[in-house]
Amino acid sequence: MGYNSYLAGIKQNLLIDTRQYDKAIAEGRRITEEHPYDTDALTSLAIAYEASGKDSLARLSYEQAFRIDSNNLKTLNAIIDYYARAGNTPRMLDYEERIFRDKRITIDEKLRRLEDYTSNISVYHNNFFRIGGIIMMLAVDYPDNRRVIDNYASHLIAAGEDAQALDYLRTHLDDDTATDTDYIAVLQLEQYLKRDDLANEDLERAKARFPQSSQLLIYSGFMAMERGDYKGAIELIKSALKEVEDDAKRSELWGYIGDIYHEAENDKASFKAYRKALDY
């Protein structure tokens, strides 16, 4: 049938899967000699070299394929996977950065890749500034994406820039995409930084925007409890009870009320609340 890159790839994979590495390399060389600008053929040859343990030749073939067509996503992904397997993370990130700059890649795919790196503590720690550069690139390109905002803020916090992270998150509280959970995250950070002035201000903003949010009412209750306002805390949790619709959540909230009574040293009311929690 003549040369067909798809069929050639299948043949290469079969030869590699059956451990016929010499034949796979010979076949790959023959094809690349006949079609020197075929990036798929060069990538297949690189895979054959890698499978046979010839890493230097594999690297040369991958790099040659990239030089022929630096925008070929299949080639880019193959090189990234190669350097990942080789444990050469800095070189892998050289090519990964091209993926993050590529407009053909969806933001969801970029975030999936980013979160693979940030969830790996060792990779994230050892390449903190390189990965941080990718995160900042996304923050510039997708300034209104909530997941991008959260990743950038988390990176600032990981860098010890808590106050900067707070300022950044607060600028996005008025975004249409902001949720009650986003407000609670800001309130938690404000409490950690002991910025009670900002916490009180943002709590009012949150209540005005999400007046029926049970999560927000619960968190407001805990804030009141920390201030020693036990009566106010219980009223807020009871308000949240009106907004929930399942018994599991009601049980949880009555448990919170029991905790607050216990904190207020009112054990009689505390055990009464716990019994209600158990009833639910």
GROMACS .gro file of N, CA and C in nm, residues 117-268:
model
  456
  117TYR      N    1   0.125   1.898   3.855
  117TYR     CA    2   0.255   1.940   3.906
  117TYR      C    3   0.244   1.992   4.049
  118THR      N    4   0.145   2.076   4.076
  118THR     CA    5   0.135   2.135   4.210
  118THR      C    6   0.092   2.033   4.315
  119SER      N    7   0.025   1.926   4.274
  119SER     CA    8  -0.016   1.823   4.370
  119SER      C    9   0.098   1.727   4.402
  120ASN      N   10   0.204   1.729   4.321
  120ASN     CA   11   0.322   1.647   4.348
  120ASN      C   12   0.419   1.732   4.430
  121ILE      N   13   0.423   1.708   4.560
  121ILE     CA   14   0.498   1.796   4.650
  121ILE      C   15   0.645   1.807   4.610
  122SER      N   16   0.705   1.695   4.573
  122SER     CA   17   0.848   1.696   4.538
  122SER      C   18   0.873   1.779   4.412
  123VAL      N   19   0.793   1.755   4.308
  123VAL     CA   20   0.810   1.829   4.182
  123VAL      C   21   0.784   1.979   4.204
  124TYR      N   22   0.679   2.010   4.277
  124TYR     CA   23   0.643   2.150   4.302
  124TYR      C   24   0.754   2.221   4.383
  125HIS      N   25   0.803   2.155   4.486
  125HIS     CA   26   0.906   2.215   4.571
  125HIS      C   27   1.037   2.237   4.495
  126ASN      N   28   1.076   2.137   4.417
  126ASN     CA   29   1.206   2.144   4.349
  126ASN      C   30   1.204   2.235   4.226
  127ASN      N   31   1.086   2.269   4.178
  127ASN     CA   32   1.073   2.354   4.058
  127ASN      C   33   0.976   2.469   4.087
  128PHE      N   34   0.983   2.520   4.210
  128PHE     CA   35   0.883   2.616   4.258
  128PHE      C   36   0.873   2.739   4.169
  129PHE      N   37   0.986   2.796   4.132
  129PHE     CA   38   0.984   2.922   4.056
  129PHE      C   39   0.943   2.898   3.910
  130ARG      N   40   0.985   2.784   3.853
  130ARG     CA   41   0.945   2.754   3.715
  130ARG      C   42   0.794   2.733   3.707
  131ILE      N   43   0.741   2.655   3.799
  131ILE     CA   44   0.596   2.630   3.801
  131ILE      C   45   0.522   2.759   3.835
  132GLY      N   46   0.581   2.839   3.923
  132GLY     CA   47   0.521   2.969   3.955
  132GLY      C   48   0.512   3.058   3.832
  133GLY      N   49   0.612   3.051   3.745
  133GLY     CA   50   0.608   3.128   3.620
  133GLY      C   51   0.492   3.085   3.532
  134ILE      N   52   0.465   2.955   3.528
  134ILE     CA   53   0.351   2.904   3.451
  134ILE      C   54   0.220   2.954   3.511
  135ILE      N   55   0.212   2.951   3.644
  135ILE     CA   56   0.090   2.998   3.712
  135ILE      C   57   0.066   3.146   3.682
  136MET      N   58   0.171   3.225   3.685
  136MET     CA   59   0.156   3.369   3.656
  136MET      C   60   0.117   3.392   3.510
  137MET      N   61   0.168   3.307   3.421
  137MET     CA   62   0.132   3.316   3.280
  137MET      C   63  -0.020   3.294   3.263
  138LEU      N   64  -0.074   3.194   3.334
  138LEU     CA   65  -0.217   3.167   3.327
  138LEU      C   66  -0.297   3.282   3.388
  139ALA      N   67  -0.245   3.340   3.496
  139ALA     CA   68  -0.315   3.450   3.562
  139ALA      C   69  -0.328   3.571   3.469
  140VAL      N   70  -0.227   3.590   3.385
  140VAL     CA   71  -0.231   3.700   3.288
  140VAL      C   72  -0.326   3.668   3.174
  141ASP      N   73  -0.320   3.543   3.126
  141ASP     CA   74  -0.401   3.504   3.009
  141ASP      C   75  -0.548   3.480   3.042
  142TYR      N   76  -0.575   3.435   3.166
  142TYR     CA   77  -0.713   3.401   3.205
  142TYR      C   78  -0.744   3.466   3.341
  143PRO      N   79  -0.750   3.599   3.344
  143PRO     CA   80  -0.761   3.670   3.472
  143PRO      C   81  -0.892   3.646   3.547
  144ASP      N   82  -0.997   3.601   3.478
  144ASP     CA   83  -1.127   3.586   3.543
  144ASP      C   84  -1.164   3.441   3.571
  145ASN      N   85  -1.075   3.348   3.540
  145ASN     CA   86  -1.106   3.207   3.563
  145ASN      C   87  -1.086   3.175   3.712
  146ARG      N   88  -1.190   3.122   3.777
  146ARG     CA   89  -1.184   3.099   3.922
  146ARG      C   90  -1.074   3.001   3.960
  147ARG      N   91  -1.056   2.894   3.882
  147ARG     CA   92  -0.952   2.796   3.916
  147ARG      C   93  -0.813   2.857   3.901
  148VAL      N   94  -0.798   2.944   3.803
  148VAL     CA   95  -0.670   3.014   3.786
  148VAL      C   96  -0.646   3.106   3.905
  149ILE      N   97  -0.749   3.178   3.945
  149ILE     CA   98  -0.739   3.268   4.060
  149ILE      C   99  -0.699   3.190   4.185
  150ASP      N  100  -0.765   3.077   4.208
  150ASP     CA  101  -0.735   2.996   4.327
  150ASP      C  102  -0.593   2.941   4.324
  151ASN      N  103  -0.549   2.897   4.205
  151ASN     CA  104  -0.413   2.843   4.193
  151ASN      C  105  -0.308   2.951   4.217
  152TYR      N  106  -0.334   3.071   4.165
  152TYR     CA  107  -0.237   3.180   4.183
  152TYR      C  108  -0.230   3.220   4.331
  153ALA      N  109  -0.346   3.230   4.395
  153ALA     CA  110  -0.349   3.266   4.537
  153ALA      C  111  -0.279   3.159   4.621
  154SER      N  112  -0.304   3.033   4.589
  154SER     CA  113  -0.239   2.923   4.663
  154SER      C  114  -0.088   2.929   4.646
  155HIS      N  115  -0.044   2.965   4.525
  155HIS     CA  116   0.101   2.975   4.501
  155HIS      C  117   0.161   3.090   4.582
  156LEU      N  118   0.091   3.201   4.590
  156LEU     CA  119   0.140   3.313   4.671
  156LEU      C  120   0.151   3.274   4.818
  157ILE      N  121   0.052   3.200   4.867
  157ILE     CA  122   0.054   3.156   5.006
  157ILE      C  123   0.170   3.058   5.028
  158ALA      N  124   0.191   2.968   4.932
  158ALA     CA  125   0.302   2.873   4.942
  158ALA      C  126   0.436   2.946   4.943
  159ALA      N  127   0.441   3.063   4.880
  159ALA     CA  128   0.564   3.144   4.877
  159ALA      C  129   0.578   3.231   5.001
  160GLY      N  130   0.480   3.223   5.092
  160GLY     CA  131   0.485   3.304   5.213
  160GLY      C  132   0.430   3.444   5.195
  161GLU      N  133   0.367   3.469   5.080
  161GLU     CA  134   0.312   3.602   5.050
  161GLU      C  135   0.163   3.605   5.085
  162ASP      N  136   0.130   3.580   5.213
  162ASP     CA  137  -0.010   3.572   5.254
  162ASP      C  138  -0.086   3.703   5.232
  163ALA      N  139  -0.024   3.814   5.268
  163ALA     CA  140  -0.091   3.944   5.254
  163ALA      C  141  -0.117   3.976   5.107
  164GLN      N  142  -0.022   3.943   5.021
  164GLN     CA  143  -0.041   3.967   4.878
  164GLN      C  144  -0.152   3.878   4.823
  165ALA      N  145  -0.157   3.754   4.872
  165ALA     CA  146  -0.264   3.662   4.830
  165ALA      C  147  -0.400   3.716   4.871
  166LEU      N  148  -0.407   3.771   4.992
  166LEU     CA  149  -0.533   3.827   5.041
  166LEU      C  150  -0.577   3.945   4.954
  167ASP      N  151  -0.485   4.036   4.925
  167ASP     CA  152  -0.518   4.151   4.840
  167ASP      C  153  -0.569   4.104   4.703
  168TYR      N  154  -0.502   4.003   4.649
  168TYR     CA  155  -0.539   3.950   4.517
  168TYR      C  156  -0.678   3.889   4.520
  169LEU      N  157  -0.706   3.807   4.622
  169LEU     CA  158  -0.837   3.743   4.631
  169LEU      C  159  -0.949   3.844   4.653
  170ARG      N  160  -0.921   3.948   4.732
  170ARG     CA  161  -1.024   4.048   4.760
  170ARG      C  162  -1.062   4.126   4.634
  171THR      N  163  -0.966   4.144   4.543
  171THR     CA  164  -0.999   4.217   4.419
  171THR      C  165  -1.095   4.137   4.331
  172HIS      N  166  -1.108   4.006   4.359
  172HIS     CA  167  -1.195   3.923   4.277
  172HIS      C  168  -1.326   3.885   4.347
  173LEU      N  169  -1.353   3.944   4.464
  173LEU     CA  170  -1.475   3.911   4.534
  173LEU      C  171  -1.600   3.962   4.463
  174ASP      N  172  -1.585   4.068   4.385
  174ASP     CA  173  -1.701   4.123   4.314
  174ASP      C  174  -1.721   4.060   4.176
  175ASP      N  175  -1.635   3.964   4.140
  175ASP     CA  176  -1.652   3.896   4.011
  175ASP      C  177  -1.786   3.824   4.007
  176ASP      N  178  -1.844   3.815   3.888
  176ASP     CA  179  -1.970   3.742   3.873
  176ASP      C  180  -1.956   3.595   3.911
  177THR      N  181  -1.835   3.541   3.896
  177THR     CA  182  -1.813   3.399   3.921
  177THR      C  183  -1.783   3.368   4.068
  178ALA      N  184  -1.769   3.471   4.152
  178ALA     CA  185  -1.736   3.449   4.293
  178ALA      C  186  -1.853   3.381   4.363
  179THR      N  187  -1.824   3.285   4.452
  179THR     CA  188  -1.926   3.212   4.526
  179THR      C  189  -1.911   3.238   4.675
  180ASP      N  190  -2.007   3.187   4.752
  180ASP     CA  191  -1.997   3.200   4.897
  180ASP      C  192  -1.872   3.130   4.950
  181THR      N  193  -1.833   3.020   4.884
  181THR     CA  194  -1.711   2.949   4.924
  181THR      C  195  -1.588   3.037   4.905
  182ASP      N  196  -1.587   3.118   4.799
  182ASP     CA  197  -1.474   3.209   4.776
  182ASP      C  198  -1.466   3.314   4.887
  183TYR      N  199  -1.582   3.364   4.929
  183TYR     CA  200  -1.583   3.461   5.039
  183TYR      C  201  -1.532   3.398   5.168
  184ILE      N  202  -1.573   3.274   5.194
  184ILE     CA  203  -1.530   3.206   5.316
  184ILE      C  204  -1.379   3.185   5.316
  185ALA      N  205  -1.323   3.152   5.199
  185ALA     CA  206  -1.177   3.135   5.188
  185ALA      C  207  -1.105   3.264   5.224
  186VAL      N  208  -1.159   3.377   5.178
  186VAL     CA  209  -1.100   3.508   5.211
  186VAL      C  210  -1.113   3.537   5.360
  187LEU      N  211  -1.231   3.508   5.416
  187LEU     CA  212  -1.252   3.531   5.559
  187LEU      C  213  -1.156   3.448   5.644
  188GLN      N  214  -1.131   3.324   5.603
  188GLN     CA  215  -1.038   3.238   5.676
  188GLN      C  216  -0.896   3.297   5.674
  189LEU      N  217  -0.858   3.347   5.558
  189LEU     CA  218  -0.724   3.406   5.546
  189LEU      C  219  -0.714   3.533   5.629
  190GLU      N  220  -0.822   3.612   5.630
  190GLU     CA  221  -0.823   3.735   5.710
  190GLU      C  222  -0.812   3.703   5.859
  191GLN      N  223  -0.881   3.598   5.902
  191GLN     CA  224  -0.871   3.559   6.043
  191GLN      C  225  -0.731   3.510   6.076
  192TYR      N  226  -0.671   3.435   5.984
  192TYR     CA  227  -0.536   3.385   6.006
  192TYR      C  228  -0.437   3.502   6.020
  193LEU      N  229  -0.459   3.606   5.938
  193LEU     CA  230  -0.370   3.723   5.942
  193LEU      C  231  -0.413   3.825   6.048
  194LYS      N  232  -0.519   3.790   6.122
  194LYS     CA  233  -0.573   3.878   6.228
  194LYS      C  234  -0.615   4.014   6.173
  195ARG      N  235  -0.675   4.012   6.054
  195ARG     CA  236  -0.727   4.135   5.994
  195ARG      C  237  -0.877   4.142   6.022
  196ASP      N  238  -0.912   4.165   6.148
  196ASP     CA  239  -1.053   4.167   6.188
  196ASP      C  240  -1.130   4.277   6.116
  197ASP      N  241  -1.062   4.389   6.088
  197ASP     CA  242  -1.130   4.499   6.018
  197ASP      C  243  -1.179   4.455   5.881
  198LEU      N  244  -1.092   4.385   5.809
  198LEU     CA  245  -1.130   4.337   5.676
  198LEU      C  246  -1.231   4.223   5.685
  199ALA      N  247  -1.214   4.136   5.786
  199ALA     CA  248  -1.305   4.023   5.802
  199ALA      C  249  -1.448   4.072   5.825
  200ASN      N  250  -1.464   4.170   5.910
  200ASN     CA  251  -1.599   4.223   5.937
  200ASN      C  252  -1.658   4.288   5.813
  201GLU      N  253  -1.575   4.361   5.740
  201GLU     CA  254  -1.622   4.427   5.617
  201GLU      C  255  -1.664   4.324   5.511
  202ASP      N  256  -1.580   4.223   5.492
  202ASP     CA  257  -1.610   4.124   5.388
  202ASP      C  258  -1.722   4.031   5.429
  203LEU      N  259  -1.739   4.010   5.558
  203LEU     CA  260  -1.852   3.929   5.604
  203LEU      C  261  -1.984   3.998   5.569
  204GLU      N  262  -1.990   4.129   5.586
  204GLU     CA  263  -2.111   4.204   5.551
  204GLU      C  264  -2.135   4.199   5.400
  205ARG      N  265  -2.027   4.211   5.323
  205ARG     CA  266  -2.040   4.200   5.177
  205ARG      C  267  -2.096   4.062   5.139
  206ALA      N  268  -2.045   3.960   5.205
  206ALA     CA  269  -2.087   3.823   5.174
  206ALA      C  270  -2.235   3.803   5.210
  207LYS      N  271  -2.275   3.853   5.326
  207LYS     CA  272  -2.414   3.837   5.369
  207LYS      C  273  -2.510   3.907   5.273
  208ALA      N  274  -2.468   4.024   5.226
  208ALA     CA  275  -2.553   4.100   5.133
  208ALA      C  276  -2.567   4.027   5.001
  209ARG      N  277  -2.461   3.960   4.959
  209ARG     CA  278  -2.464   3.892   4.829
  209ARG      C  279  -2.525   3.753   4.837
  210PHE      N  280  -2.503   3.683   4.949
  210PHE     CA  281  -2.554   3.546   4.964
  210PHE      C  282  -2.632   3.534   5.094
  211PRO      N  283  -2.747   3.603   5.103
  211PRO     CA  284  -2.821   3.607   5.229
  211PRO      C  285  -2.874   3.471   5.275
  212GLN      N  286  -2.890   3.375   5.185
  212GLN     CA  287  -2.946   3.245   5.222
  212GLN      C  288  -2.842   3.132   5.219
  213SER      N  289  -2.717   3.168   5.218
  213SER     CA  290  -2.612   3.067   5.214
  213SER      C  291  -2.593   3.003   5.352
  214SER      N  292  -2.623   2.874   5.362
  214SER     CA  293  -2.606   2.805   5.490
  214SER      C  294  -2.459   2.800   5.529
  215GLN      N  295  -2.370   2.781   5.430
  215GLN     CA  296  -2.226   2.776   5.459
  215GLN      C  297  -2.179   2.907   5.523
  216LEU      N  298  -2.229   3.017   5.467
  216LEU     CA  299  -2.188   3.147   5.517
  216LEU      C  300  -2.243   3.173   5.658
  217LEU      N  301  -2.367   3.131   5.680
  217LEU     CA  302  -2.427   3.147   5.813
  217LEU      C  303  -2.350   3.065   5.916
  218ILE      N  304  -2.311   2.944   5.877
  218ILE     CA  305  -2.234   2.857   5.968
  218ILE      C  306  -2.100   2.922   6.001
  219TYR      N  307  -2.032   2.970   5.898
  219TYR     CA  308  -1.902   3.030   5.922
  219TYR      C  309  -1.916   3.157   6.006
  220SER      N  310  -2.021   3.234   5.982
  220SER     CA  311  -2.047   3.354   6.063
  220SER      C  312  -2.067   3.314   6.209
  221GLY      N  313  -2.135   3.200   6.229
  221GLY     CA  314  -2.156   3.151   6.366
  221GLY      C  315  -2.026   3.119   6.436
  222PHE      N  316  -1.933   3.056   6.362
  222PHE     CA  317  -1.803   3.024   6.422
  222PHE      C  318  -1.723   3.151   6.452
  223MET      N  319  -1.736   3.251   6.364
  223MET     CA  320  -1.668   3.378   6.390
  223MET      C  321  -1.723   3.443   6.517
  224ALA      N  322  -1.857   3.437   6.533
  224ALA     CA  323  -1.919   3.495   6.653
  224ALA      C  324  -1.874   3.419   6.778
  225MET      N  325  -1.864   3.285   6.767
  225MET     CA  326  -1.821   3.205   6.882
  225MET      C  327  -1.680   3.243   6.925
  226GLU      N  328  -1.592   3.265   6.827
  226GLU     CA  329  -1.454   3.302   6.860
  226GLU      C  330  -1.447   3.437   6.930
  227ARG      N  331  -1.545   3.523   6.900
  227ARG     CA  332  -1.549   3.654   6.968
  227ARG      C  333  -1.613   3.642   7.106
  228GLY      N  334  -1.665   3.524   7.140
  228GLY     CA  335  -1.731   3.506   7.268
  228GLY      C  336  -1.879   3.537   7.264
  229ASP      N  337  -1.931   3.563   7.145
  229ASP     CA  338  -2.074   3.593   7.130
  229ASP      C  339  -2.149   3.461   7.105
  230TYR      N  340  -2.168   3.385   7.214
  230TYR     CA  341  -2.227   3.251   7.199
  230TYR      C  342  -2.373   3.258   7.156
  231LYS      N  343  -2.446   3.354   7.212
  231LYS     CA  344  -2.587   3.368   7.176
  231LYS      C  345  -2.601   3.400   7.027
  232GLY      N  346  -2.520   3.495   6.980
  232GLY     CA  347  -2.524   3.531   6.838
  232GLY      C  348  -2.484   3.414   6.750
  233ALA      N  349  -2.384   3.337   6.794
  233ALA     CA  350  -2.337   3.222   6.717
  233ALA      C  351  -2.448   3.118   6.701
  234ILE      N  352  -2.519   3.090   6.811
  234ILE     CA  353  -2.628   2.991   6.806
  234ILE      C  354  -2.741   3.040   6.715
  235GLU      N  355  -2.772   3.168   6.722
  235GLU     CA  356  -2.878   3.223   6.635
  235GLU      C  357  -2.841   3.207   6.487
  236LEU      N  358  -2.714   3.229   6.456
  236LEU     CA  359  -2.670   3.216   6.317
  236LEU      C  360  -2.678   3.070   6.270
  237ILE      N  361  -2.635   2.977   6.356
  237ILE     CA  362  -2.643   2.835   6.317
  237ILE      C  363  -2.788   2.793   6.302
  238LYS      N  364  -2.875   2.841   6.389
  238LYS     CA  365  -3.017   2.807   6.378
  238LYS      C  366  -3.078   2.867   6.250
  239SER      N  367  -3.027   2.983   6.209
  239SER     CA  368  -3.072   3.040   6.082
  239SER      C  369  -3.030   2.951   5.966
  240ALA      N  370  -2.910   2.893   5.978
  240ALA     CA  371  -2.863   2.802   5.873
  240ALA      C  372  -2.950   2.677   5.867
  241LEU      N  373  -3.003   2.634   5.982
  241LEU     CA  374  -3.091   2.517   5.985
  241LEU      C  375  -3.212   2.534   5.894
  242LYS      N  376  -3.259   2.658   5.882
  242LYS     CA  377  -3.376   2.685   5.798
  242LYS      C  378  -3.346   2.670   5.649
  243GLU      N  379  -3.216   2.676   5.616
  243GLU     CA  380  -3.177   2.674   5.474
  243GLU      C  381  -3.136   2.535   5.424
  244VAL      N  382  -3.118   2.438   5.516
  244VAL     CA  383  -3.075   2.304   5.473
  244VAL      C  384  -3.196   2.212   5.460
  245GLU      N  385  -3.182   2.111   5.376
  245GLU     CA  386  -3.297   2.026   5.344
  245GLU      C  387  -3.277   1.879   5.373
  246ASP      N  388  -3.161   1.840   5.422
  246ASP     CA  389  -3.140   1.697   5.449
  246ASP      C  390  -3.103   1.676   5.595
  247ASP      N  391  -3.141   1.559   5.647
  247ASP     CA  392  -3.122   1.530   5.789
  247ASP      C  393  -2.975   1.520   5.829
  248ALA      N  394  -2.891   1.473   5.737
  248ALA     CA  395  -2.748   1.463   5.769
  248ALA      C  396  -2.691   1.600   5.802
  249LYS      N  397  -2.731   1.701   5.723
  249LYS     CA  398  -2.682   1.836   5.747
  249LYS      C  399  -2.742   1.894   5.875
  250ARG      N  400  -2.872   1.864   5.899
  250ARG     CA  401  -2.934   1.911   6.024
  250ARG      C  402  -2.864   1.852   6.146
  251SER      N  403  -2.829   1.724   6.136
  251SER     CA  404  -2.757   1.659   6.245
  251SER      C  405  -2.624   1.729   6.271
  252GLU      N  406  -2.554   1.761   6.162
  252GLU     CA  407  -2.425   1.828   6.174
  252GLU      C  408  -2.440   1.965   6.242
  253LEU      N  409  -2.545   2.040   6.203
  253LEU     CA  410  -2.564   2.174   6.258
  253LEU      C  411  -2.602   2.169   6.406
  254TRP      N  412  -2.687   2.072   6.444
  254TRP     CA  413  -2.720   2.060   6.586
  254TRP      C  414  -2.596   2.020   6.666
  255GLY      N  415  -2.507   1.944   6.604
  255GLY     CA  416  -2.380   1.912   6.668
  255GLY      C  417  -2.298   2.038   6.693
  256TYR      N  418  -2.298   2.129   6.592
  256TYR     CA  419  -2.226   2.256   6.609
  256TYR      C  420  -2.287   2.337   6.725
  257ILE      N  421  -2.421   2.337   6.731
  257ILE     CA  422  -2.488   2.412   6.837
  257ILE      C  423  -2.449   2.354   6.974
  258GLY      N  424  -2.443   2.221   6.980
  258GLY     CA  425  -2.400   2.157   7.104
  258GLY      C  426  -2.259   2.198   7.141
  259ASP      N  427  -2.172   2.209   7.042
  259ASP     CA  428  -2.033   2.250   7.068
  259ASP      C  429  -2.028   2.393   7.124
  260ILE      N  430  -2.113   2.480   7.067
  260ILE     CA  431  -2.112   2.620   7.111
  260ILE      C  432  -2.163   2.630   7.255
  261TYR      N  433  -2.272   2.556   7.285
  261TYR     CA  434  -2.321   2.555   7.424
  261TYR      C  435  -2.213   2.502   7.519
  262HIS      N  436  -2.143   2.399   7.476
  262HIS     CA  437  -2.036   2.342   7.559
  262HIS      C  438  -1.926   2.445   7.584
  263GLU      N  439  -1.892   2.520   7.476
  263GLU     CA  440  -1.791   2.626   7.489
  263GLU      C  441  -1.839   2.733   7.587
  264ALA      N  442  -1.972   2.754   7.591
  264ALA     CA  443  -2.030   2.854   7.682
  264ALA      C  444  -2.054   2.796   7.822
  265GLU      N  445  -2.011   2.671   7.843
  265GLU     CA  446  -2.023   2.601   7.972
  265GLU      C  447  -2.169   2.582   8.012
  266ASN      N  448  -2.254   2.559   7.913
  266ASN     CA  449  -2.395   2.528   7.938
  266ASN      C  450  -2.417   2.383   7.895
  267ASP      N  451  -2.376   2.289   7.983
  267ASP     CA  452  -2.378   2.149   7.944
  267ASP      C  453  -2.519   2.094   7.926
  268LYS      N  454  -2.615   2.144   8.002
  268LYS     CA  455  -2.753   2.096   7.989
  268LYS      C  456  -2.805   2.123   7.847
   0.00000   0.00000   0.00000
